[in-house]
Each structure stands twice: as structure tokens, then as C-alpha cells.
PDB file of C-alpha atoms in Angstrom:
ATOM      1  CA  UNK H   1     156.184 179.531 -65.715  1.00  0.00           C
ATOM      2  CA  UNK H   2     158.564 180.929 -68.192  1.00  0.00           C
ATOM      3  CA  UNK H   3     158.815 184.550 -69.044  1.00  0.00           C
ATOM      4  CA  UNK H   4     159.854 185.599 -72.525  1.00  0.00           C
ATOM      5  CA  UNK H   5     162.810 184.300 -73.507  1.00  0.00           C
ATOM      6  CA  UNK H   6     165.848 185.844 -75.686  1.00  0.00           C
ATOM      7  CA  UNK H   7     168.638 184.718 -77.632  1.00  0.00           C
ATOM      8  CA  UNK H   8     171.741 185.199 -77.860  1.00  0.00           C
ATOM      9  CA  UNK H   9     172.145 187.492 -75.163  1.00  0.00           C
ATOM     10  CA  UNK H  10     175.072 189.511 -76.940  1.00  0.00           C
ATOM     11  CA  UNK H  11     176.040 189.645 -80.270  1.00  0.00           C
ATOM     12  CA  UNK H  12     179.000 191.800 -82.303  1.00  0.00           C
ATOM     13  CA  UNK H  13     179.135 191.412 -86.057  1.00  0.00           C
ATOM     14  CA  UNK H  14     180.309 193.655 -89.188  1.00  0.00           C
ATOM     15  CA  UNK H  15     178.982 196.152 -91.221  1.00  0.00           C
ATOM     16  CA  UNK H  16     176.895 194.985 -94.110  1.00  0.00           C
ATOM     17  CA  UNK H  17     176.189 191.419 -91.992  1.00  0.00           C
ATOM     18  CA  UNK H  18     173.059 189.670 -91.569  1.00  0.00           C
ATOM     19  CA  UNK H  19     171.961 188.599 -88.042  1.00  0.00           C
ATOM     20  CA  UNK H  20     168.630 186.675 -86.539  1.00  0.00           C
ATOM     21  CA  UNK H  21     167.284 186.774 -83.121  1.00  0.00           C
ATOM     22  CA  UNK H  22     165.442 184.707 -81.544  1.00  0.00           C
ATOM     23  CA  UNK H  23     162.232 185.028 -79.232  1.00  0.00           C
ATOM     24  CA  UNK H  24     159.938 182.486 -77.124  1.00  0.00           C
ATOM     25  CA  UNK H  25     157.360 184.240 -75.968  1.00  0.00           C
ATOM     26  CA  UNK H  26     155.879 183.766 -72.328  1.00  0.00           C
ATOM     27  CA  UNK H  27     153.920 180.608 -71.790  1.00  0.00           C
ATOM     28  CA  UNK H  28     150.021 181.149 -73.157  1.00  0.00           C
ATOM     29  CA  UNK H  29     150.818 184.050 -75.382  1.00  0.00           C
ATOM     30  CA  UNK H  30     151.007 184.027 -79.080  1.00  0.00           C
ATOM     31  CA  UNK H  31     151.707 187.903 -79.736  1.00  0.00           C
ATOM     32  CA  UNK H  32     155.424 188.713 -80.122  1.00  0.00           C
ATOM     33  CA  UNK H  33     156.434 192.165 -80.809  1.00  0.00           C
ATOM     34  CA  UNK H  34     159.899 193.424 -81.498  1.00  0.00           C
ATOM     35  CA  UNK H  35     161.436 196.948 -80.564  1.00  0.00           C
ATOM     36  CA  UNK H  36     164.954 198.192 -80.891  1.00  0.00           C
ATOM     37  CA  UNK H  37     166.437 200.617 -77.919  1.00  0.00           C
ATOM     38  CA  UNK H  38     168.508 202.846 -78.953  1.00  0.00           C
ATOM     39  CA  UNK H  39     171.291 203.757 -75.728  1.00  0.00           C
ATOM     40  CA  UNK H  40     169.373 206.337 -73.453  1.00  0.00           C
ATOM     41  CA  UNK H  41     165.957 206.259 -75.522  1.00  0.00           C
ATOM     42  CA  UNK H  42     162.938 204.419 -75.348  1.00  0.00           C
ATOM     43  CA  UNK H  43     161.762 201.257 -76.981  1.00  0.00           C
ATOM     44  CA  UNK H  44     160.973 202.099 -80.949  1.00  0.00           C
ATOM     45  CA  UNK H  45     158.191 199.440 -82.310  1.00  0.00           C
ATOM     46  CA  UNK H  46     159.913 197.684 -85.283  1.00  0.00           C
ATOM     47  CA  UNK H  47     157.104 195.011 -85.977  1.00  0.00           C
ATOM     48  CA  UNK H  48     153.873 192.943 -84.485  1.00  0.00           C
ATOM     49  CA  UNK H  49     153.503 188.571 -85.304  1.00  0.00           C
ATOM     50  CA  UNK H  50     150.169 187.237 -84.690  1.00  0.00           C
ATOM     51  CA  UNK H  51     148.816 184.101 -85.977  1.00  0.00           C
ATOM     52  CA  UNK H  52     152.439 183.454 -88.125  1.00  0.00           C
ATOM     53  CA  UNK H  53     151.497 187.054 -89.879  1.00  0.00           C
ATOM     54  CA  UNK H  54     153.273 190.728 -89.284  1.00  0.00           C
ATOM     55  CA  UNK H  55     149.937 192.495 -88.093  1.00  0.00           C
ATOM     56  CA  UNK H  56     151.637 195.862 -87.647  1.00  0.00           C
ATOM     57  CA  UNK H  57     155.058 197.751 -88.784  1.00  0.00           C
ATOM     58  CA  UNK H  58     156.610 200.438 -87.505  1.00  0.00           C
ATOM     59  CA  UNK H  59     158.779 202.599 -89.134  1.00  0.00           C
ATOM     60  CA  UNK H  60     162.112 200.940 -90.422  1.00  0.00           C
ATOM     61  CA  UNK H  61     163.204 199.906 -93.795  1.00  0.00           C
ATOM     62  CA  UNK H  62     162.793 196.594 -95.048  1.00  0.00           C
ATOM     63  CA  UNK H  63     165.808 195.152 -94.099  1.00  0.00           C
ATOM     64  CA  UNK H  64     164.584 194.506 -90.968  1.00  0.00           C
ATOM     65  CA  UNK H  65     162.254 191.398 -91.320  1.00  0.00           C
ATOM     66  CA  UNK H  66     160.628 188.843 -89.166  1.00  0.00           C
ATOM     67  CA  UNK H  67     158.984 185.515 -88.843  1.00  0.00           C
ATOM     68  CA  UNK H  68     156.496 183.595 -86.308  1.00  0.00           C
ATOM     69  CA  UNK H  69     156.516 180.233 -86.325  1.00  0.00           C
ATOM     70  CA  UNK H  70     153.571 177.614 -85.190  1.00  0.00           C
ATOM     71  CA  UNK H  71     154.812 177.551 -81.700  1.00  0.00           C
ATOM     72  CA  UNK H  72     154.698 181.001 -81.441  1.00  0.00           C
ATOM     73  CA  UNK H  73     158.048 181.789 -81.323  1.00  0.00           C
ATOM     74  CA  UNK H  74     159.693 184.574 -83.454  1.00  0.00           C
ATOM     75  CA  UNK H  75     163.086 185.425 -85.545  1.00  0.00           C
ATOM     76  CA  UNK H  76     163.903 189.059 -86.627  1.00  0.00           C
ATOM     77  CA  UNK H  77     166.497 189.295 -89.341  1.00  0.00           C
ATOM     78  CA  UNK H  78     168.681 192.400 -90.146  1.00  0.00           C
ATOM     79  CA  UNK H  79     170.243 192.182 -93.293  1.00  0.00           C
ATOM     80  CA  UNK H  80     173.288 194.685 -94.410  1.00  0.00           C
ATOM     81  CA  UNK H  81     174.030 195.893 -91.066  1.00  0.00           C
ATOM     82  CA  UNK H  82     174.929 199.466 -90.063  1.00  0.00           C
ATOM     83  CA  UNK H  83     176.611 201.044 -87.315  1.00  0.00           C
ATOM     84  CA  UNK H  84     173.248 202.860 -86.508  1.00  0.00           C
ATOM     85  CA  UNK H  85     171.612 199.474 -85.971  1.00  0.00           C
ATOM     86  CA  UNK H  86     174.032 198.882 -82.652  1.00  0.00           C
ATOM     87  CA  UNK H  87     171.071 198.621 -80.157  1.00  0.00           C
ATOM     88  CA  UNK H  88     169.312 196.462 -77.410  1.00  0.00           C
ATOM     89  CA  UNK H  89     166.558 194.875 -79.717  1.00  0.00           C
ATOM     90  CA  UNK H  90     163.500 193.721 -77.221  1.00  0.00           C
ATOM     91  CA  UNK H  91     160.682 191.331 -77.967  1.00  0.00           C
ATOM     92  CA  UNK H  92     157.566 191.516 -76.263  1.00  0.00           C
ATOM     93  CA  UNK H  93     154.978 188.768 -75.822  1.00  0.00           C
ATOM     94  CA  UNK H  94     151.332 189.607 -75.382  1.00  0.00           C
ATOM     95  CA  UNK H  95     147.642 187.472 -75.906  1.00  0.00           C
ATOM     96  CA  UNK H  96     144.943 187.508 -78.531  1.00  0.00           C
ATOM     97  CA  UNK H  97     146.679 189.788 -80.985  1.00  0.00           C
ATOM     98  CA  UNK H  98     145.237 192.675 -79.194  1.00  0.00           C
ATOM     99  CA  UNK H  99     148.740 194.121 -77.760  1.00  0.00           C
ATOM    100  CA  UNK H 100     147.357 194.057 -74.666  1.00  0.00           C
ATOM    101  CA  UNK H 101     149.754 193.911 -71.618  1.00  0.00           C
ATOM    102  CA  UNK H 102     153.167 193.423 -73.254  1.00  0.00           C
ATOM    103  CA  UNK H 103     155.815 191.510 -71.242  1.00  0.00           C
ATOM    104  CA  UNK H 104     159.554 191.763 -72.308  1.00  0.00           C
ATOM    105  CA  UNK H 105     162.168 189.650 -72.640  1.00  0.00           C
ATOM    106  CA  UNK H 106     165.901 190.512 -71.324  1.00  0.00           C
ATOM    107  CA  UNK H 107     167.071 191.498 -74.845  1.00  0.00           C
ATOM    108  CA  UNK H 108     169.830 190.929 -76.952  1.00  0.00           C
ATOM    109  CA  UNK H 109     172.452 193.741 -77.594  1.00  0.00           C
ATOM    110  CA  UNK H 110     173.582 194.010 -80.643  1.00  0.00           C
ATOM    111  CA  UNK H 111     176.602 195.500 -81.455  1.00  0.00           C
ATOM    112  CA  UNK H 112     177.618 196.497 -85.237  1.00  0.00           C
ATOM    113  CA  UNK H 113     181.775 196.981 -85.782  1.00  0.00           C
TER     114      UNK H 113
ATOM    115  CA  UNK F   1     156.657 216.742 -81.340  1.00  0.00           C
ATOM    116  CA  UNK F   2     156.819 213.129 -80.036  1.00  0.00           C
ATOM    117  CA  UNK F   3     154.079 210.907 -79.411  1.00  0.00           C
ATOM    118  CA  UNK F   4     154.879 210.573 -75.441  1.00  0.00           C
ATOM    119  CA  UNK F   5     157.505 212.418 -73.624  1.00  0.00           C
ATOM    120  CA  UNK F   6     159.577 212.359 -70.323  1.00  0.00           C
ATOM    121  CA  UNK F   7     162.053 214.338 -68.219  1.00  0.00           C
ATOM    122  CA  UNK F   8     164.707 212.348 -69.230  1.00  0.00           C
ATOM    123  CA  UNK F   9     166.376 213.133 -65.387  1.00  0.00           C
ATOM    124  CA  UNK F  10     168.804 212.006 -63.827  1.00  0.00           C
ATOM    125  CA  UNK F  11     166.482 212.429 -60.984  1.00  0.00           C
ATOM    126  CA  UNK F  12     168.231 211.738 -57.313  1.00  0.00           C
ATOM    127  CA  UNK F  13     166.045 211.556 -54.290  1.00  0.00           C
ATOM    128  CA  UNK F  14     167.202 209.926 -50.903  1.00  0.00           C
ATOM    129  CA  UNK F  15     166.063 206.873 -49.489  1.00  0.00           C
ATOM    130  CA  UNK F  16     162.258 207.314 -48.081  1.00  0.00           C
ATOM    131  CA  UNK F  17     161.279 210.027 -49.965  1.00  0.00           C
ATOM    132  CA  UNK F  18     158.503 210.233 -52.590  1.00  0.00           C
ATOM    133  CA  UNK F  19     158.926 209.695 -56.085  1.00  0.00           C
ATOM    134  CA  UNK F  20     156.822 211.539 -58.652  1.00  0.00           C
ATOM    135  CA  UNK F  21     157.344 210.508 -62.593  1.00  0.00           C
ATOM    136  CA  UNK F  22     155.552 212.046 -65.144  1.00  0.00           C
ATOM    137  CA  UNK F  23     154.793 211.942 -68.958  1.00  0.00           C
ATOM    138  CA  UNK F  24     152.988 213.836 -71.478  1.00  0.00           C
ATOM    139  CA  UNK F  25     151.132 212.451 -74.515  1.00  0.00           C
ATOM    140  CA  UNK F  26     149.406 214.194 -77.644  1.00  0.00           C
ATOM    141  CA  UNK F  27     147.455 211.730 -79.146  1.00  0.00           C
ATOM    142  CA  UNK F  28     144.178 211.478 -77.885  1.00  0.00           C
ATOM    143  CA  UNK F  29     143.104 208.471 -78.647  1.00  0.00           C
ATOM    144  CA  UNK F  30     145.468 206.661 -76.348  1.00  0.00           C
ATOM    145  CA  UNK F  31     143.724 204.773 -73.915  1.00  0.00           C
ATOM    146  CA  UNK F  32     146.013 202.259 -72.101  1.00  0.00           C
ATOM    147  CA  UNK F  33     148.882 203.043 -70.341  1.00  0.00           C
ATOM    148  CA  UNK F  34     151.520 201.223 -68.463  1.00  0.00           C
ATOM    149  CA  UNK F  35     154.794 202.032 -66.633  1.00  0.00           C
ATOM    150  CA  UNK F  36     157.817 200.021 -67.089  1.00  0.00           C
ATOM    151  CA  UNK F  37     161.023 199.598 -64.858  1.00  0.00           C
ATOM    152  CA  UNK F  38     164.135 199.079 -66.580  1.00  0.00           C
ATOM    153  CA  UNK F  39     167.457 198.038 -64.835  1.00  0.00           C
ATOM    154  CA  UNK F  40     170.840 199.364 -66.779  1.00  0.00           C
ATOM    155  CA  UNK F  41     171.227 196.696 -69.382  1.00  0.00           C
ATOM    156  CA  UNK F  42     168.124 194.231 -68.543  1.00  0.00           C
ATOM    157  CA  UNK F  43     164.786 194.229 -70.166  1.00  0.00           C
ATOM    158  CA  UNK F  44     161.496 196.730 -69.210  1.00  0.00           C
ATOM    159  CA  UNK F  45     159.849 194.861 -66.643  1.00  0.00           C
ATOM    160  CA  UNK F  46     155.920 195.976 -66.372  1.00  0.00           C
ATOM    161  CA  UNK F  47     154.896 197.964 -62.759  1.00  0.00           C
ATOM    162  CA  UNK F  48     151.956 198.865 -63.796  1.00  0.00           C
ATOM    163  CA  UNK F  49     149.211 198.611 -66.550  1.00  0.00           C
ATOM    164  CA  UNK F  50     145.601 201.373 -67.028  1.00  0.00           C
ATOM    165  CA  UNK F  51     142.785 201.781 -68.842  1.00  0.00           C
ATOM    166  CA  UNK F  52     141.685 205.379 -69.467  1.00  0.00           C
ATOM    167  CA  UNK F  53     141.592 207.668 -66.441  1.00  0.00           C
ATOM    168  CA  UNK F  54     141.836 206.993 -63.458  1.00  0.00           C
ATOM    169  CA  UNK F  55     144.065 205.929 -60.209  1.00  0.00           C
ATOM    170  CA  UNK F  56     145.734 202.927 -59.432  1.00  0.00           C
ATOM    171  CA  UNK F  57     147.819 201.371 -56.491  1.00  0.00           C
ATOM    172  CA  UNK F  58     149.738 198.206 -56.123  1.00  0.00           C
ATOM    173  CA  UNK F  59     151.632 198.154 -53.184  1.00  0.00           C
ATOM    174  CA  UNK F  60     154.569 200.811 -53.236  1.00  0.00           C
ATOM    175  CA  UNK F  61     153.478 202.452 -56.633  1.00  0.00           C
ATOM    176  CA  UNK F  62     150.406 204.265 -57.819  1.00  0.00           C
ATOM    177  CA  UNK F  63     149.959 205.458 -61.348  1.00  0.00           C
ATOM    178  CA  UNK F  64     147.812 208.797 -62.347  1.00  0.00           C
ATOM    179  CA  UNK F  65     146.124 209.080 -65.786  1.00  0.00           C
ATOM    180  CA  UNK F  66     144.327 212.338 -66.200  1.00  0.00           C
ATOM    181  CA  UNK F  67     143.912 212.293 -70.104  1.00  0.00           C
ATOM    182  CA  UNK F  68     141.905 215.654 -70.049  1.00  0.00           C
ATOM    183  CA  UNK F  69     145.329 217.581 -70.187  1.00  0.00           C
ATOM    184  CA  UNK F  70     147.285 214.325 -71.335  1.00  0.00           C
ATOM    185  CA  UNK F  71     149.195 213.826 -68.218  1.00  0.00           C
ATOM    186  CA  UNK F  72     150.614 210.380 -66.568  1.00  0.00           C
ATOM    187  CA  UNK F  73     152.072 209.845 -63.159  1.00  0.00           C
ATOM    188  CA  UNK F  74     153.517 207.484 -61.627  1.00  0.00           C
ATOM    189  CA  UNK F  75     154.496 207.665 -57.315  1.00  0.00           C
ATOM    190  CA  UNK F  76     156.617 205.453 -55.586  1.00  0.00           C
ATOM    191  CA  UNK F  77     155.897 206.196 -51.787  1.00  0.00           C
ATOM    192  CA  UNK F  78     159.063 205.057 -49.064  1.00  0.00           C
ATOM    193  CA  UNK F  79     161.548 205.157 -51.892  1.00  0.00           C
ATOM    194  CA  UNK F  80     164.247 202.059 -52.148  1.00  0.00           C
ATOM    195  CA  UNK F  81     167.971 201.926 -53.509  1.00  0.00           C
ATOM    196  CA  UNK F  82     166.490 199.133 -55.431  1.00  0.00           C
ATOM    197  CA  UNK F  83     163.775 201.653 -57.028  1.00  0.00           C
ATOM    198  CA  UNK F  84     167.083 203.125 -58.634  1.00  0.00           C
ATOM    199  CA  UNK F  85     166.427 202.169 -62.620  1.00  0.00           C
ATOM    200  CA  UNK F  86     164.666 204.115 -65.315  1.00  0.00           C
ATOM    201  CA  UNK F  87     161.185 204.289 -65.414  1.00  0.00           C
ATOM    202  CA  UNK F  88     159.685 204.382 -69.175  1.00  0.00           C
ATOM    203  CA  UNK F  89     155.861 205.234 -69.445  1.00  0.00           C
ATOM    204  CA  UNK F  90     154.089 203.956 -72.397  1.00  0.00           C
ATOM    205  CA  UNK F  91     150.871 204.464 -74.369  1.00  0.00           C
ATOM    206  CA  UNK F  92     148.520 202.957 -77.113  1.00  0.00           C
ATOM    207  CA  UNK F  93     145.239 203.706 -78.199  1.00  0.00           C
ATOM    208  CA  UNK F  94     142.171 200.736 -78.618  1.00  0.00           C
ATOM    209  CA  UNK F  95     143.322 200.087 -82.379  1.00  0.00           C
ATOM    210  CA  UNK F  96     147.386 200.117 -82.512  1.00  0.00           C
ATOM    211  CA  UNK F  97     149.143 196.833 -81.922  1.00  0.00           C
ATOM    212  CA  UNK F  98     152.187 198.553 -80.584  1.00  0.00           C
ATOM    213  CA  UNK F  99     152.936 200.533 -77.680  1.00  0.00           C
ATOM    214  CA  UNK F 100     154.511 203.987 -77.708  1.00  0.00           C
ATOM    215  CA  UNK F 101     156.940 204.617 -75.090  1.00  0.00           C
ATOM    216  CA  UNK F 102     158.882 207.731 -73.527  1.00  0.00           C
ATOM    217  CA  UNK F 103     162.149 207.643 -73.445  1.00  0.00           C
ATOM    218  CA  UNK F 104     162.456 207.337 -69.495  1.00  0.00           C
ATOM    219  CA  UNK F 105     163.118 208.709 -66.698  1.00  0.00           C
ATOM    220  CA  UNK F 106     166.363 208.221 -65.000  1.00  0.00           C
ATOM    221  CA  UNK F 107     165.875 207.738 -61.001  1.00  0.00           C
ATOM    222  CA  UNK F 108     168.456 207.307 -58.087  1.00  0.00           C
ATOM    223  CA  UNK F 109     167.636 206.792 -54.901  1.00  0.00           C
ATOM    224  CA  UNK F 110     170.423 207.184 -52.664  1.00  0.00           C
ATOM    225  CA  UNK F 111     170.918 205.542 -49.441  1.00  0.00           C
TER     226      UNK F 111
END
């Protein structure tokens, strides 16, 4: 049984970039969540998919955006990077929408030059 | 004041020994609450997941909810090397989609 899956694993781009990541959730879940983490701090919620819709959004500014797909899978998209953006962003799969017990994926780290 | 909060350590304790973690929350309305382990660099990886107050014990590890003063524990009992990570608590309450989390505890357990 696959756990939540990640990709890529690292990435380094520019200021004022655009970058997607990818997410499969774990097998029989259709919840993805995506947090960014922040060296030394804990996970901040950046957005909820459920049922190809963003259900929930924490608080960052639009340019981080997101999609779910019929599979269940997930992209996030940061457009016009920043250095402050250089983070390990985390997606989380869960069942029924309800955020119940999240599972994680490995992350990618993003780094922003 | 944040949501959840957490000694943010680095907490060294030799091998065998008892671990206690804590956290502190101030929204009442939380009423599930997990502990994650995260290795330097690697994804959380869930220990262990409650509802409300309460005890719980899997193996090694029992977690503490007493949400009448808005405290969480978590104990590791015989204490590893392997234990060595940092230990995140997190919180949500029966409407939120998202979790809260601490931002973690740093442990070493030293051989």
C-alpha cells in the first residue's frame, strides 16, 4: 500500500519564478492538504482539496494556488517566488473531507535563490 | 498568543529514560489531537491520534489530553537513540479542515 507520495523531492529556482508540486495521496483517501514548514517551526496550513474543490485556506496570499484532480491527486503552484517562500512544503492525505487523521508525505524542499 | 505551543528544546535524555513532551492550546474547541514524529529533513510521520480527553497507549508511547487546563502529553517509556527526532503535537476542533500544529519539540536521546 502506498503512502503519500511527493514530487520532486528538491527543488532550487529564482526569485519571481513559478513552481508546481505534486502530491498522490495515500491509497483510499481523497483529502489532500498542503502545509509549508518553515526551518525549525511547525507545519503552517496553506490549503484543503476535497472533491476537486479548495474546502479550506489558510492564511497566505493568493499566489499560492492549488488544484485536485479526479484521481485525487493534487498540484500547488507558487507564482512570483520570494526568498521567504524557501521551505519544506508538506501534503497531507486524509478520508471523507473531514481532516480526519492526516498522513504526510516526505516533502519537497524548496529552495528560492 | 499562538494557537498551540511547545518547548521548542533541545531536550537530551539518555538512553532508557522517560520522555515527557508537552503542549499547550487556547482554543477550546479543539477536540482531536495527534502527535507527530519528524526525522531532520523527512516528513511528520503520525505516533499517535485522540479524541477529547483522555489516555492512550500504543506500545512505547502514551499520549495525555487533559483539555480542562488545555494541556497535551506525550511519554515515551525505555527511551531509544532512534526516538531522537522532533516531536510536533497538533490540534483541530470538530469543524476545521486543517490541523494546527506546535512548532516541536526537539529530543535526543543519547546512547
Amino acid at each position: 500500500d502506498a503512502g503519500v507520495t511527493q514530487s520532486p523531492t528538491h527543488l532550487i529556482k529564482t526569485r519571481g519564478q513559478q513552481v508546481t508540486l505534486r502530491c498522490s495521496p495515500k491509497s483510499g483517501h481523497d483529502t489532500v492538504s498542503w502545509y509549508q514548514q518553515a526551518l525549525g517551526q511547525g507545519p503552517q496550513f496553506i490549503f484543503q482539496y476535497y472533491e476537486e474543490e479548495e474546502r479550506q485556506r489558510g492564511n497566505f496570499p493568493d499566489r499560492f494556488s492549488g488544484h485536485q484532480f479526479p484521481n485525487y491527486s493534487s498540484e500547488l503552484n507558487v507564482n512570483a517566488l520570494l526568498l521567504g517562500d524557501s521551505a519544506l512544503y508538506l501534503c497531507a492525505s486524509s478520508r471523507g473531507g473531514q481532516g480526519d487523521t492526516q498522513y504526510f508525505g516526505p516533502g519537497t524542499r524548496l529552495t528560492v535563490l | 498568543q499562538k494557537e498551540v505551543e511547545q518547548d521548542p528544546g533541545p531536550l537530551s535524555v539518555p538512553e532508557g529514560a522517560i520522555v515527557s513532551l508537552n503542549c499547550t492550546y487556547s482554543n477550546s474547541a479543539f477536540q482531536y489531537f495527534m502527535w507527530y514524529r519528524q526525522y531532520s529533513r523527512k516528513g511528520p510521520e503520525l505516533l499517535m491520534y485522540t479524541y477529547s480527553s483522555g489516555n492512550k497507549e500504543d506500545g512505547r508511547f502514551t499520549a495525555q489530553v487533559d483539555k480542562s487546563s488545555k494541556y497535551i502529553s506525550l511519554f515515551i517509556r525505555d527511551s531509544q537513540p532512534s526516538d531522537s527526532a522532533t516531536y510536533l503535537c497538533a490540534a483541530r476542533d470538530n469543524y476545521g479542515q486543517n490541523f494546527v500544529f506546535g512548532p516541536g519539540t526537539r529530543l535526543s536521546v543519547l546512547p
